[in-house]
Short mmCIF file of C-alpha atoms and ligand atoms in Angstrom, two decimals:
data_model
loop_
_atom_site.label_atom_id
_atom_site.label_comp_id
_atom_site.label_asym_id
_atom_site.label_seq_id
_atom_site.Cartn_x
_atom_site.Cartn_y
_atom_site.Cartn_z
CA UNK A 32 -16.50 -18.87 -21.15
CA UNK A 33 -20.14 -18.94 -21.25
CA UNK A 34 -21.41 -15.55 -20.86
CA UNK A 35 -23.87 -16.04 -18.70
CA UNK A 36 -23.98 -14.26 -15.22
CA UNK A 37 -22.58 -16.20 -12.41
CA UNK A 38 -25.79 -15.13 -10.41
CA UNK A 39 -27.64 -16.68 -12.67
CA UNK A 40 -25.69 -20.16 -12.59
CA UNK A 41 -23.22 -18.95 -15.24
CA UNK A 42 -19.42 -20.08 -15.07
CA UNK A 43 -17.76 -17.21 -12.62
CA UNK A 44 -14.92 -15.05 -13.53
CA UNK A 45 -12.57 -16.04 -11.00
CA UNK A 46 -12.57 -19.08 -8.34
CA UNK A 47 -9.22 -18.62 -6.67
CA UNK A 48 -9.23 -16.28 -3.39
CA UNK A 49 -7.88 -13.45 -3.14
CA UNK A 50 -4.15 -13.12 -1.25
CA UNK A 51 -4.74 -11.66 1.96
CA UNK A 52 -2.28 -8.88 3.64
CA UNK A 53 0.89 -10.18 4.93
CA UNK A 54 2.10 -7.50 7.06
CA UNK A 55 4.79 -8.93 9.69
CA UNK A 56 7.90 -10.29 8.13
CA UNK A 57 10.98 -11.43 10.00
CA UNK A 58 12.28 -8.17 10.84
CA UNK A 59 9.28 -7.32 12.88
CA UNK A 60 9.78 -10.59 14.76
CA UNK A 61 13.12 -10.08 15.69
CA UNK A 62 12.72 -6.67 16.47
CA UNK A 63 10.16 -7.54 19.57
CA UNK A 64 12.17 -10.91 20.23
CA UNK A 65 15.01 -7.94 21.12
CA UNK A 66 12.89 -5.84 23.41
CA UNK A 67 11.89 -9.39 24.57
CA UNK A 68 15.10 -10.68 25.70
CA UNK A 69 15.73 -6.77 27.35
CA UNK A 70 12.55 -7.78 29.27
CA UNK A 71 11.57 -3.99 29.35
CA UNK A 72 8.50 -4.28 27.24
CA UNK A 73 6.86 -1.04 28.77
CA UNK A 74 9.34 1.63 30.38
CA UNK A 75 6.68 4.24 31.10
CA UNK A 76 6.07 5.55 34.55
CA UNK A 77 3.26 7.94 35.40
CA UNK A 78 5.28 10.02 37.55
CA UNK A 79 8.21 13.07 37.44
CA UNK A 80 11.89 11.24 36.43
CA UNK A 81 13.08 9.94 32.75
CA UNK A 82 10.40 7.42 31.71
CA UNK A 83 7.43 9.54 32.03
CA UNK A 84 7.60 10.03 28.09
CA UNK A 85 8.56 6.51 27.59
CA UNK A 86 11.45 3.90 27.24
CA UNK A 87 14.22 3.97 24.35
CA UNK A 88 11.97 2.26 21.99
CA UNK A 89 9.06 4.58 22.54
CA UNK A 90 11.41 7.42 22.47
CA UNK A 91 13.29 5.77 19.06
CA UNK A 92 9.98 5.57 17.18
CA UNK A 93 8.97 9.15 17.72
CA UNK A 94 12.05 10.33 16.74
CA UNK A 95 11.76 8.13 13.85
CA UNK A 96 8.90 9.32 13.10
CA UNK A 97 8.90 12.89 13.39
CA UNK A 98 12.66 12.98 11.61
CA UNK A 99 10.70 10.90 8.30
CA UNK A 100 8.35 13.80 7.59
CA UNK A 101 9.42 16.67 9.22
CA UNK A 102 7.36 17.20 12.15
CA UNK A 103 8.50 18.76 15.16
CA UNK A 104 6.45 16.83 18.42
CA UNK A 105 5.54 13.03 17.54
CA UNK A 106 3.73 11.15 20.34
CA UNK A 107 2.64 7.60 20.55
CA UNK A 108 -0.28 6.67 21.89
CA UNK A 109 -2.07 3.01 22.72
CA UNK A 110 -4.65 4.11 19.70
CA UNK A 111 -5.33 6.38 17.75
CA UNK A 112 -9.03 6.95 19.50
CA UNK A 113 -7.19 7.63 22.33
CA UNK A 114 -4.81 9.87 20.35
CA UNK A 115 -7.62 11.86 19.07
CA UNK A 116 -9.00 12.16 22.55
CA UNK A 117 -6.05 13.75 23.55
CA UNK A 118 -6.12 16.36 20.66
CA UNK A 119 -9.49 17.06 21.80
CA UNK A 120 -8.50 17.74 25.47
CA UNK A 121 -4.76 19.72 24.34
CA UNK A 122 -6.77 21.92 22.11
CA UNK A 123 -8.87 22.99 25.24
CA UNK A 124 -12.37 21.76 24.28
CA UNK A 125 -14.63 22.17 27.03
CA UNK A 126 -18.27 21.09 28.10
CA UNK A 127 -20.72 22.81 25.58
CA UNK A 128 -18.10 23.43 23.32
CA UNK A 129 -19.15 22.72 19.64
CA UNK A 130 -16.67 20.43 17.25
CA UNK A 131 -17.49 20.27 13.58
CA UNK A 132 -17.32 16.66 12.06
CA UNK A 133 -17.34 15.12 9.15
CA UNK A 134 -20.22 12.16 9.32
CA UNK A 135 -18.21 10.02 6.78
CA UNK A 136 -15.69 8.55 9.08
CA UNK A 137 -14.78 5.99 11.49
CA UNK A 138 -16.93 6.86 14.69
CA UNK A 139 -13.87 8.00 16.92
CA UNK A 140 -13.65 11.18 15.09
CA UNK A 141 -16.81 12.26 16.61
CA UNK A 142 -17.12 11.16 19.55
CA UNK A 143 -13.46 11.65 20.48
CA UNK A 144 -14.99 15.34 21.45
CA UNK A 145 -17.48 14.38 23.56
CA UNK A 146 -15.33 12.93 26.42
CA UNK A 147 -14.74 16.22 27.19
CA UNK A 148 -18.64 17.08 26.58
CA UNK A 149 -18.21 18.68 23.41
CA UNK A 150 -20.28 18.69 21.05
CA UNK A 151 -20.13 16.81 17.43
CA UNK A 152 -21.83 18.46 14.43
CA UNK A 153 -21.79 17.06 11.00
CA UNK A 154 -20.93 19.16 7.97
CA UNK A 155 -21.83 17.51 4.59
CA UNK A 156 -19.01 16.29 2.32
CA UNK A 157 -17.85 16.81 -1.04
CA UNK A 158 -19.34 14.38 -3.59
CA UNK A 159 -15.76 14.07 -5.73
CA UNK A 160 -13.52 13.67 -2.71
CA UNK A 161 -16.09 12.32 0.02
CA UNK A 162 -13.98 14.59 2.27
CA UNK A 163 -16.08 17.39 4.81
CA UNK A 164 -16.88 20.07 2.31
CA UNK A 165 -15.72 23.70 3.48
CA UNK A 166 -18.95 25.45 2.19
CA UNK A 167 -20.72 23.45 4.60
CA UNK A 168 -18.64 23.97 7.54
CA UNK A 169 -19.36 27.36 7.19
CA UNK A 170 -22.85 27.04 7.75
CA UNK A 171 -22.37 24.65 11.03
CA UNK A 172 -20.71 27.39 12.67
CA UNK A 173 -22.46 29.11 15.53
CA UNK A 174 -20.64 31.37 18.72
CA UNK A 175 -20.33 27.93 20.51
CA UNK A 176 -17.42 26.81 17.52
CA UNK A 177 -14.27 25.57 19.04
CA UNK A 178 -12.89 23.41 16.39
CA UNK A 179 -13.07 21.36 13.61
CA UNK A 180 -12.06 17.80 12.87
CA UNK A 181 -11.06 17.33 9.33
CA UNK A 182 -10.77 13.40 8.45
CA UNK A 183 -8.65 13.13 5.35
CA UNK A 184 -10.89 9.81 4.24
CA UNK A 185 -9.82 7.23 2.27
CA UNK A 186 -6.49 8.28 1.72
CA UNK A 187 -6.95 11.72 0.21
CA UNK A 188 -6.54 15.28 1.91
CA UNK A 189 -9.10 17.71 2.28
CA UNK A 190 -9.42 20.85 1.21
CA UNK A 191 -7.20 22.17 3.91
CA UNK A 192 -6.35 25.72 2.30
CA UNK A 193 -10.54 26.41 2.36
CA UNK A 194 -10.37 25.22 5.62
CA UNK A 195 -7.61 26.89 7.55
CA UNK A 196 -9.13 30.33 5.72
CA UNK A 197 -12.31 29.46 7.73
CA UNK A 198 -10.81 28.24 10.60
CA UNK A 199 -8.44 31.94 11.18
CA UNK A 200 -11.26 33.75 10.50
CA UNK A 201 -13.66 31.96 13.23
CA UNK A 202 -10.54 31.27 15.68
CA UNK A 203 -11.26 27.51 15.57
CA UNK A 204 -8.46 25.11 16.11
CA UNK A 205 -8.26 22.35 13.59
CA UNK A 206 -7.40 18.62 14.44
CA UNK A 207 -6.57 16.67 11.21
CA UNK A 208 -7.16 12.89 11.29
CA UNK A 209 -4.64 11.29 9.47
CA UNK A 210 -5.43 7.78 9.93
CA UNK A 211 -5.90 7.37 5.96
CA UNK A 212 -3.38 8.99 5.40
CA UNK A 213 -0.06 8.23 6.13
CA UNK A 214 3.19 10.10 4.64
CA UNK A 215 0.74 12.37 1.97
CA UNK A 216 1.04 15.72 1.17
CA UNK A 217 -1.36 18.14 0.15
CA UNK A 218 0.21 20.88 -1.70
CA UNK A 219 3.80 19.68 -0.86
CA UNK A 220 3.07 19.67 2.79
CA UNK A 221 2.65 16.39 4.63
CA UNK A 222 -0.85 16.31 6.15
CA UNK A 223 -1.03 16.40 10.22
CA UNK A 224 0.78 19.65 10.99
CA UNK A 225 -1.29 21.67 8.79
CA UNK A 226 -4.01 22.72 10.89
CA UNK A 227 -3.25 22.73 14.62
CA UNK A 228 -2.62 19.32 15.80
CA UNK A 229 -2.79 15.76 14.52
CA UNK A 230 -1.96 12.08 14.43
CA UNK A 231 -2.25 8.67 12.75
CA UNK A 232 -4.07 5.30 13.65
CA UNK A 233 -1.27 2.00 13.81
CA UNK A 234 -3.95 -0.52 13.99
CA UNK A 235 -3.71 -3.87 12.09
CA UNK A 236 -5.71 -2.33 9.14
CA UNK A 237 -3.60 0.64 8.66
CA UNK A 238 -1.16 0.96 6.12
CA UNK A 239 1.50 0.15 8.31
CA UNK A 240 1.21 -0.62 12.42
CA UNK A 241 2.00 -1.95 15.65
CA UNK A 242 -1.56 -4.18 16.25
CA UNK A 243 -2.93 -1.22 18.24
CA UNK A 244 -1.38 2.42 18.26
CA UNK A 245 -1.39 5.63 17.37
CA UNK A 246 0.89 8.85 16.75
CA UNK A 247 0.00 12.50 17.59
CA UNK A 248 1.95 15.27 15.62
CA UNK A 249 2.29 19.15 16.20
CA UNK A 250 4.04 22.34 15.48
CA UNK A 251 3.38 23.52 19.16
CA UNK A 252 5.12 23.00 22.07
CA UNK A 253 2.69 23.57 24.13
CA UNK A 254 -0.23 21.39 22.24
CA UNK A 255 2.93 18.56 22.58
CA UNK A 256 3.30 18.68 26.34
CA UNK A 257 -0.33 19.04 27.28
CA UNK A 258 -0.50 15.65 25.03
CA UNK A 259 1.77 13.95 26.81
CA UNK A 260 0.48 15.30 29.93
CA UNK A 261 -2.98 13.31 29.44
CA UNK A 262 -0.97 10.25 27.80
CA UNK A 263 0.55 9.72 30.96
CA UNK A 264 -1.60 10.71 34.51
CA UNK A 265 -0.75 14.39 33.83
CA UNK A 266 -2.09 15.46 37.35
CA UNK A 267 0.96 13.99 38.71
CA UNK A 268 2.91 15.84 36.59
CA UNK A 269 1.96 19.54 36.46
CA UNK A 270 3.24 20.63 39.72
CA UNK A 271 7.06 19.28 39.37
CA UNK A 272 6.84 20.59 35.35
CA UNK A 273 5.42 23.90 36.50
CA UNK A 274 2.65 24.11 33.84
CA UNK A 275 0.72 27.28 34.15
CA UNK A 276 -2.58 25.95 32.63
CA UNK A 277 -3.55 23.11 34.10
CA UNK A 278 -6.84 22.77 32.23
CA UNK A 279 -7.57 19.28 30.66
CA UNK A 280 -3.97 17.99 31.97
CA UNK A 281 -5.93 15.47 33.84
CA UNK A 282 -4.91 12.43 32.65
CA UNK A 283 -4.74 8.54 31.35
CA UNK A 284 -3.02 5.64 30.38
CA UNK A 285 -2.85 5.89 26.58
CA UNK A 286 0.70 4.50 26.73
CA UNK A 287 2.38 2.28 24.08
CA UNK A 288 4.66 -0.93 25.22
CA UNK A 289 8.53 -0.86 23.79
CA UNK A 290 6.94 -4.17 22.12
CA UNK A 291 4.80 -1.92 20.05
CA UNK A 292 7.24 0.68 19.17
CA UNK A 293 9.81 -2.17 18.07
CA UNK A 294 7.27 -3.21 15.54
CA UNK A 295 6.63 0.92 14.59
CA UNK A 296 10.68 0.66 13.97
CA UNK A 297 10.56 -1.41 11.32
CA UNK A 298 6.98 -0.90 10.09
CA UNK A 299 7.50 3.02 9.48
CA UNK A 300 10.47 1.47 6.72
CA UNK A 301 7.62 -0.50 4.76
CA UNK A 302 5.34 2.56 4.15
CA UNK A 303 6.90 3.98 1.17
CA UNK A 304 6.44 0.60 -0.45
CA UNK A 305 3.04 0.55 0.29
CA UNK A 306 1.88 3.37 -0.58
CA UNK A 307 4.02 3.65 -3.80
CA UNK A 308 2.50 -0.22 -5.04
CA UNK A 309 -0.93 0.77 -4.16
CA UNK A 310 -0.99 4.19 -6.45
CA UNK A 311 0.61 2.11 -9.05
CA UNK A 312 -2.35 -0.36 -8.74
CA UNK A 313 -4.72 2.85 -8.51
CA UNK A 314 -3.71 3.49 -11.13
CA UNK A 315 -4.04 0.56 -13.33
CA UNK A 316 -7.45 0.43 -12.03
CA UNK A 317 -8.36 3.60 -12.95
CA UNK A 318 -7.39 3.82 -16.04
CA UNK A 319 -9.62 0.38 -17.01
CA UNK A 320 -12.74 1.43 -14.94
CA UNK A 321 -12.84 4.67 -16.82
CA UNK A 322 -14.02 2.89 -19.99
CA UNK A 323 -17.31 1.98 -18.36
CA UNK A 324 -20.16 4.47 -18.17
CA UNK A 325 -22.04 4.47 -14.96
CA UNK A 326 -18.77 3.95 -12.78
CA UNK A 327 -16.78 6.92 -12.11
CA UNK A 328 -13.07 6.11 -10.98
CA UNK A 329 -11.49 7.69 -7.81
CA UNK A 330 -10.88 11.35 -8.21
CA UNK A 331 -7.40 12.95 -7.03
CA UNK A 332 -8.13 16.63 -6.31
CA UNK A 333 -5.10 18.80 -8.38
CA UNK A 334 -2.24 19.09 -5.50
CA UNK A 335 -3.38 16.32 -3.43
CA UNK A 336 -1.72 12.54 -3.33
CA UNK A 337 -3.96 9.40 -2.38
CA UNK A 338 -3.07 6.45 0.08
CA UNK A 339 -6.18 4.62 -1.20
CA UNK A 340 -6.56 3.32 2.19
CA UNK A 341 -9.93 2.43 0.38
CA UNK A 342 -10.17 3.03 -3.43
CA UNK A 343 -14.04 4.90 -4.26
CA UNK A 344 -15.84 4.55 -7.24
CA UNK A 345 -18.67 6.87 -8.00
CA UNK A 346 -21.80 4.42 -9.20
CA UNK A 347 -24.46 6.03 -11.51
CA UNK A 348 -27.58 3.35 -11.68
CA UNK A 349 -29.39 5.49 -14.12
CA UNK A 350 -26.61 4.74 -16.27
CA UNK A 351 -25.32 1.25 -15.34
CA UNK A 352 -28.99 0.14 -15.01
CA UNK A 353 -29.90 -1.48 -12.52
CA UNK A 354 -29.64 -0.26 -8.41
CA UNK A 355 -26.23 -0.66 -6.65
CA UNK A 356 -27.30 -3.71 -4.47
CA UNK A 357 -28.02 -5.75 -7.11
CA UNK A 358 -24.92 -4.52 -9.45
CA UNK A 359 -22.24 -5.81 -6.31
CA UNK A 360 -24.64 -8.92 -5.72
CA UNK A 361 -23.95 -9.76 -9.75
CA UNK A 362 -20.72 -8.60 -8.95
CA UNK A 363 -19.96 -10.98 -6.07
CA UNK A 364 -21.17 -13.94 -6.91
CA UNK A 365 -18.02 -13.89 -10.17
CA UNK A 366 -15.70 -14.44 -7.48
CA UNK A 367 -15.37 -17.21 -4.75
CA UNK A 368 -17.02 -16.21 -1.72
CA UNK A 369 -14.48 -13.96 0.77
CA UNK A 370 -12.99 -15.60 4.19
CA UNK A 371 -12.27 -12.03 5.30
CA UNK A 372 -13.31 -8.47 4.11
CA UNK A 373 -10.58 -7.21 2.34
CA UNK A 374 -11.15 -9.73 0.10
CA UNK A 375 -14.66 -8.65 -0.91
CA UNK A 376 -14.32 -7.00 -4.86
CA UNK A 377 -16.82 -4.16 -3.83
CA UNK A 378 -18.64 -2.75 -1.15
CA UNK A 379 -21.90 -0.64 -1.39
CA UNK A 380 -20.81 2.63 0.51
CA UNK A 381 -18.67 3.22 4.10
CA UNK A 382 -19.43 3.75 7.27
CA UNK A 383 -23.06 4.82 7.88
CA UNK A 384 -23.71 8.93 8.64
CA UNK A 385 -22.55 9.08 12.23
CA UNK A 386 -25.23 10.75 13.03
CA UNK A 387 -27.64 7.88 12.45
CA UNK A 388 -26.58 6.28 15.31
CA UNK A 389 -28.47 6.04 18.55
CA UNK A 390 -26.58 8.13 20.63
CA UNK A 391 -27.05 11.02 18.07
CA UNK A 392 -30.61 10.44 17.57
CA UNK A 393 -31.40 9.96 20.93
CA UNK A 394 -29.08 12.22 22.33
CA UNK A 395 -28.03 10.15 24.85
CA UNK A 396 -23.95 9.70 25.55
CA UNK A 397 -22.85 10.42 29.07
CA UNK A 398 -25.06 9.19 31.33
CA UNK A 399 -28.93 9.29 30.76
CA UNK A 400 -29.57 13.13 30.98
CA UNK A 401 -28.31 14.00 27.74
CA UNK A 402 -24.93 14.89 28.52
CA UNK A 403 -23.41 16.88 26.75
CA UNK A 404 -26.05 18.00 24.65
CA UNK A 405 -27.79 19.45 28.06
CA UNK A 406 -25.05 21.75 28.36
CA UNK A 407 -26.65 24.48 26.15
CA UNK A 408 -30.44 23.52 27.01
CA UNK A 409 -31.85 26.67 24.94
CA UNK A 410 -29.83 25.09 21.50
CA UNK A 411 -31.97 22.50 19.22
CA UNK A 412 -29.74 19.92 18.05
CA UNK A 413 -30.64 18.28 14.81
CA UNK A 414 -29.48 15.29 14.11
CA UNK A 415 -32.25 14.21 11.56
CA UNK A 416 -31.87 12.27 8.49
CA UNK A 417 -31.79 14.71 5.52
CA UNK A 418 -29.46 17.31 7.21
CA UNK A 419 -26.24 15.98 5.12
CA UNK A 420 -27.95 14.73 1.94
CA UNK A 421 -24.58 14.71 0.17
CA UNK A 422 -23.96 12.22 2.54
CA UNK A 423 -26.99 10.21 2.49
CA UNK A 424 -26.99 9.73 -1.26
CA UNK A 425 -23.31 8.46 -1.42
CA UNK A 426 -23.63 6.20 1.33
CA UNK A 427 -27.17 4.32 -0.06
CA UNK A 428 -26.88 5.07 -3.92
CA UNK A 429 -23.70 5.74 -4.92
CA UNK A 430 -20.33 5.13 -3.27
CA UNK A 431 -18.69 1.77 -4.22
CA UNK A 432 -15.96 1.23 -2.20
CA UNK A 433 -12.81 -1.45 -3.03
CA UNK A 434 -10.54 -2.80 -1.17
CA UNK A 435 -8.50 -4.16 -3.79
CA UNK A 436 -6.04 -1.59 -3.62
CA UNK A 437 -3.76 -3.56 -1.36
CA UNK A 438 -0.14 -4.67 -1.11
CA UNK A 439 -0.97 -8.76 -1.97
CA UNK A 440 -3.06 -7.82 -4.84
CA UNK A 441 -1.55 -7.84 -8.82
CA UNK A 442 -2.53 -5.73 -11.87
CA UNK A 443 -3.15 -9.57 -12.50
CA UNK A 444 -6.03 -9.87 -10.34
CA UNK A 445 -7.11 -6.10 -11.31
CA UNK A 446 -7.94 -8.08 -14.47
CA UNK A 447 -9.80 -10.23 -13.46
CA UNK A 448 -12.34 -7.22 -11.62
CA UNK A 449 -11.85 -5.31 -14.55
CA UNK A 450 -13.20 -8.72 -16.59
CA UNK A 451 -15.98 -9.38 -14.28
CA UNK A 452 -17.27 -5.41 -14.38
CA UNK A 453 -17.38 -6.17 -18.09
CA UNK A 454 -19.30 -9.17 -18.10
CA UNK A 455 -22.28 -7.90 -15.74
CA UNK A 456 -22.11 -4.49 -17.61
CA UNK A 457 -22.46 -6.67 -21.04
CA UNK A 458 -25.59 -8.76 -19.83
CA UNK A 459 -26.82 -6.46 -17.56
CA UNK A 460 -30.41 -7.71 -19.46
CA UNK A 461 -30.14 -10.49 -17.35
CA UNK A 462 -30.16 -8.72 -13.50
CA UNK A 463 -33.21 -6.45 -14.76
CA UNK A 464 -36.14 -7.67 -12.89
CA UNK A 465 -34.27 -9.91 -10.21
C1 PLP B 511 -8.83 3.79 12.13
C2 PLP B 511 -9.40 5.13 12.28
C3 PLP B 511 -9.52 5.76 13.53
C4 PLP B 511 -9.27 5.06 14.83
O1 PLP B 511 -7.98 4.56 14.98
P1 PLP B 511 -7.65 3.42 16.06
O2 PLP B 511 -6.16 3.37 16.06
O3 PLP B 511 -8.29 2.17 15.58
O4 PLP B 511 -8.19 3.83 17.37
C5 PLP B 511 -9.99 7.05 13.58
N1 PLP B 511 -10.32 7.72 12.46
C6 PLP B 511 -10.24 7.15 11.25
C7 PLP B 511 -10.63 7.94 10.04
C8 PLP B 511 -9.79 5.84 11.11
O5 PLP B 511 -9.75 5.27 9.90
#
């Protein structure tokens, strides 16, 4: 093979794609051709009697559910934005209310908090993990502090013993978003009922899922019921179910179909798989990327498992060479070009800081008066680039993010990254200057 880059009209590494995801097997389709044939493919009714919390297959995933890792209350919900919008009302946030955030994370972390006009601020992360780093989580607290929304990103768990020390001391409640992270533990405990309340994300690109969906989980009975209270119009509800507090019981239609759960029935018995095949693979990729300097393979924290939901890799230009962009552009063009994202080799960074976006900067999210930032009038919010530079450098400079760690990808076609990391690495002479 000639040696020369395929960027510079060399003979790539690799031409064939990349197997995409196959998710939904046969079992999947018979079990919604059953709830089919019952015709009952939503059982919910938003009023007092037996199917305000569902139909059988609602109520069968739950179970399900809760039974595989020990929770006590598991609720489905249509998504799991919608879930964490209901964590965000059961937990009592109110208007003004202040929610600290990690700003590396899919946007519905953040602004799951201000549909009930709290407030998001971002805490910087931790450069190993790129999970919200507890040091600075101290320093976002003020007397406004409700809560705090740890993401457990990428598929590993936070620091959650740091953080439940800060969160007694401050009397915050802490909502844990587990859509990364799917049947992990963090020191023996499965993440989502170790802070206060939390839940998991069943779209298509989750590890396992129902299309759209979601899944609250909690310890509390009383976090459970003003969940399903919102879930399901809960201001019809209160009065026959004699709930005392009826704050943020006003309710929605977050419901899942019996369709849905059907598919959550047999998807819940393909996670083990998946997440055992993709540490294998982690593995196996970690072990070969740690032979180049410059590229830093994911780091497991001691005590912690990883769903590699994505799989990170530190990137150190000063070492490699040259800047990220043009390492993943050398990078790229060894492989065919992708029909879909997954199968892109490497990605420069993850989401953008949320609080780039315009309704941070501008302040402007309810409405046109700066709702609910207006809420405290004499507080300065700062939202300004620079104010998580932890952040800001792994997003531009140095995260590379891959997601090859999948379920239709081989230690075969590992190879064939690991050979085409090689190659640029070996003539990286020829990308200086371009
Ligand atoms: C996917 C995801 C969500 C949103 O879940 P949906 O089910 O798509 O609404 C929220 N947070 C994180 C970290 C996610 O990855």
């Amino acid at each position: 093979m000639s040696k020369k880059l395929a960027i510079n009209g060399g003979t790539p590494v690799r031409t064939k794609k990349f197997d995409i995801r196959k998710t939904i097997t046969e079992e999947d389709k018979k079990a919604v051709a059953e709830v089919m044939d019952s015709g009952d493919i939503s059982m919910f009714f938003g009023s007092p009697g037996a199917f305000w919390l569902g139909g059988s297959k609602v109520k069968e995933f739950e179970n399900n559910w809760s039974k595989k890792f020990g929770f006590k209350h598991s609720i489905t919900v249509n998504s799991w934005t919608t879930g964490l919008m209901a964590c965000i009302g059961a937990v009592g946030i109110e208007p003004g209310d202040e929610v600290i955030c990690t700003p590396y994370t899919m946007s519905a972390s953040a602004t799951a908090a201000i549909f009930y006009g709290g407030i998001p601020i971002f805490a910087d992360i931790d450069p190993k993990t790129f999970n919200i780093d507890p040091k600075s989580i101290e320093k976002c607290i003020s007397p406004r502090t409700k809560a705090i929304m740890v993401v457990h990103i990428f598929g590993q768990p936070a620091d959650m013993d740091a953080i439940m020390a800060i969160a007694r001391k401050h009397n915050l409640k802490v909502i844990e978003d587990c859509a990364q992270t799917p049947g992990i533990r963090y020191k023996g405990r499965y993440v989502g009922t170790i802070g206060d309340i939390g839940g998991f994300s069943l779209n298509y690109h989750k590890h396992i899922h129902t299309g759209e969906g979601g899944i609250i989980v909690t310890e509390n009975d009383e976090l459970a019921q003003k969940c399903q209270l919102i879930r399901n119009h809960g201001e019809n509800l209160v009065a026959s179910l004699g709930v005392k507090d009826i704050s943020n019981t006003l309710g929605s239609n977050y419901r899942l179909t019996e369709l849905q759960a059907a598919i959550g029935n047999v998807q819940i018995t393909k996670l083990d798989y998946c997440l055992k095949h993709r540490a294998k693979l982690a593995k196996y990729f970690s072990d070969k990327l740690s032979k180049f300097p410059g590229l830093t393979p994911a780091f497991v924290a001691e005590g912690s498992e990883h769903a590699y939901y994505q799989y990170p890799i530190k990137f150190d230009e000063n070492i490699v060479g040259v800047p990220r962009a043009t390492f993943l552009k050398a990078i790229a063009a060894e492989f065919p070009k992708p029909d879909i994202w997954e199968q892109t080799v490497m990605v420069g960074g993850y989401v953008a800081p949320l609080y780039w976006a315009p309704m941070y900067q501008t302040q402007t999210a309810i409405g046109k008066k700066g709702f609910p930032w207006s809420v405290n009038p004499t507080v300065k919010y700062n939202y300004s680039r620079g104010i998580c530079p932890v952040v800001e450098r792994m997003h531009e400079k140095e995260m590379i993010n891959s997601p090859m760690i999948r379920e239709a990808v081989t230690e075969a076609d590992l190879d064939d990254v690991i050979n085409a990391i090689e190659k640029v690495i070996e003539n990286i002479g020829e990308l200086k200057g371009l």
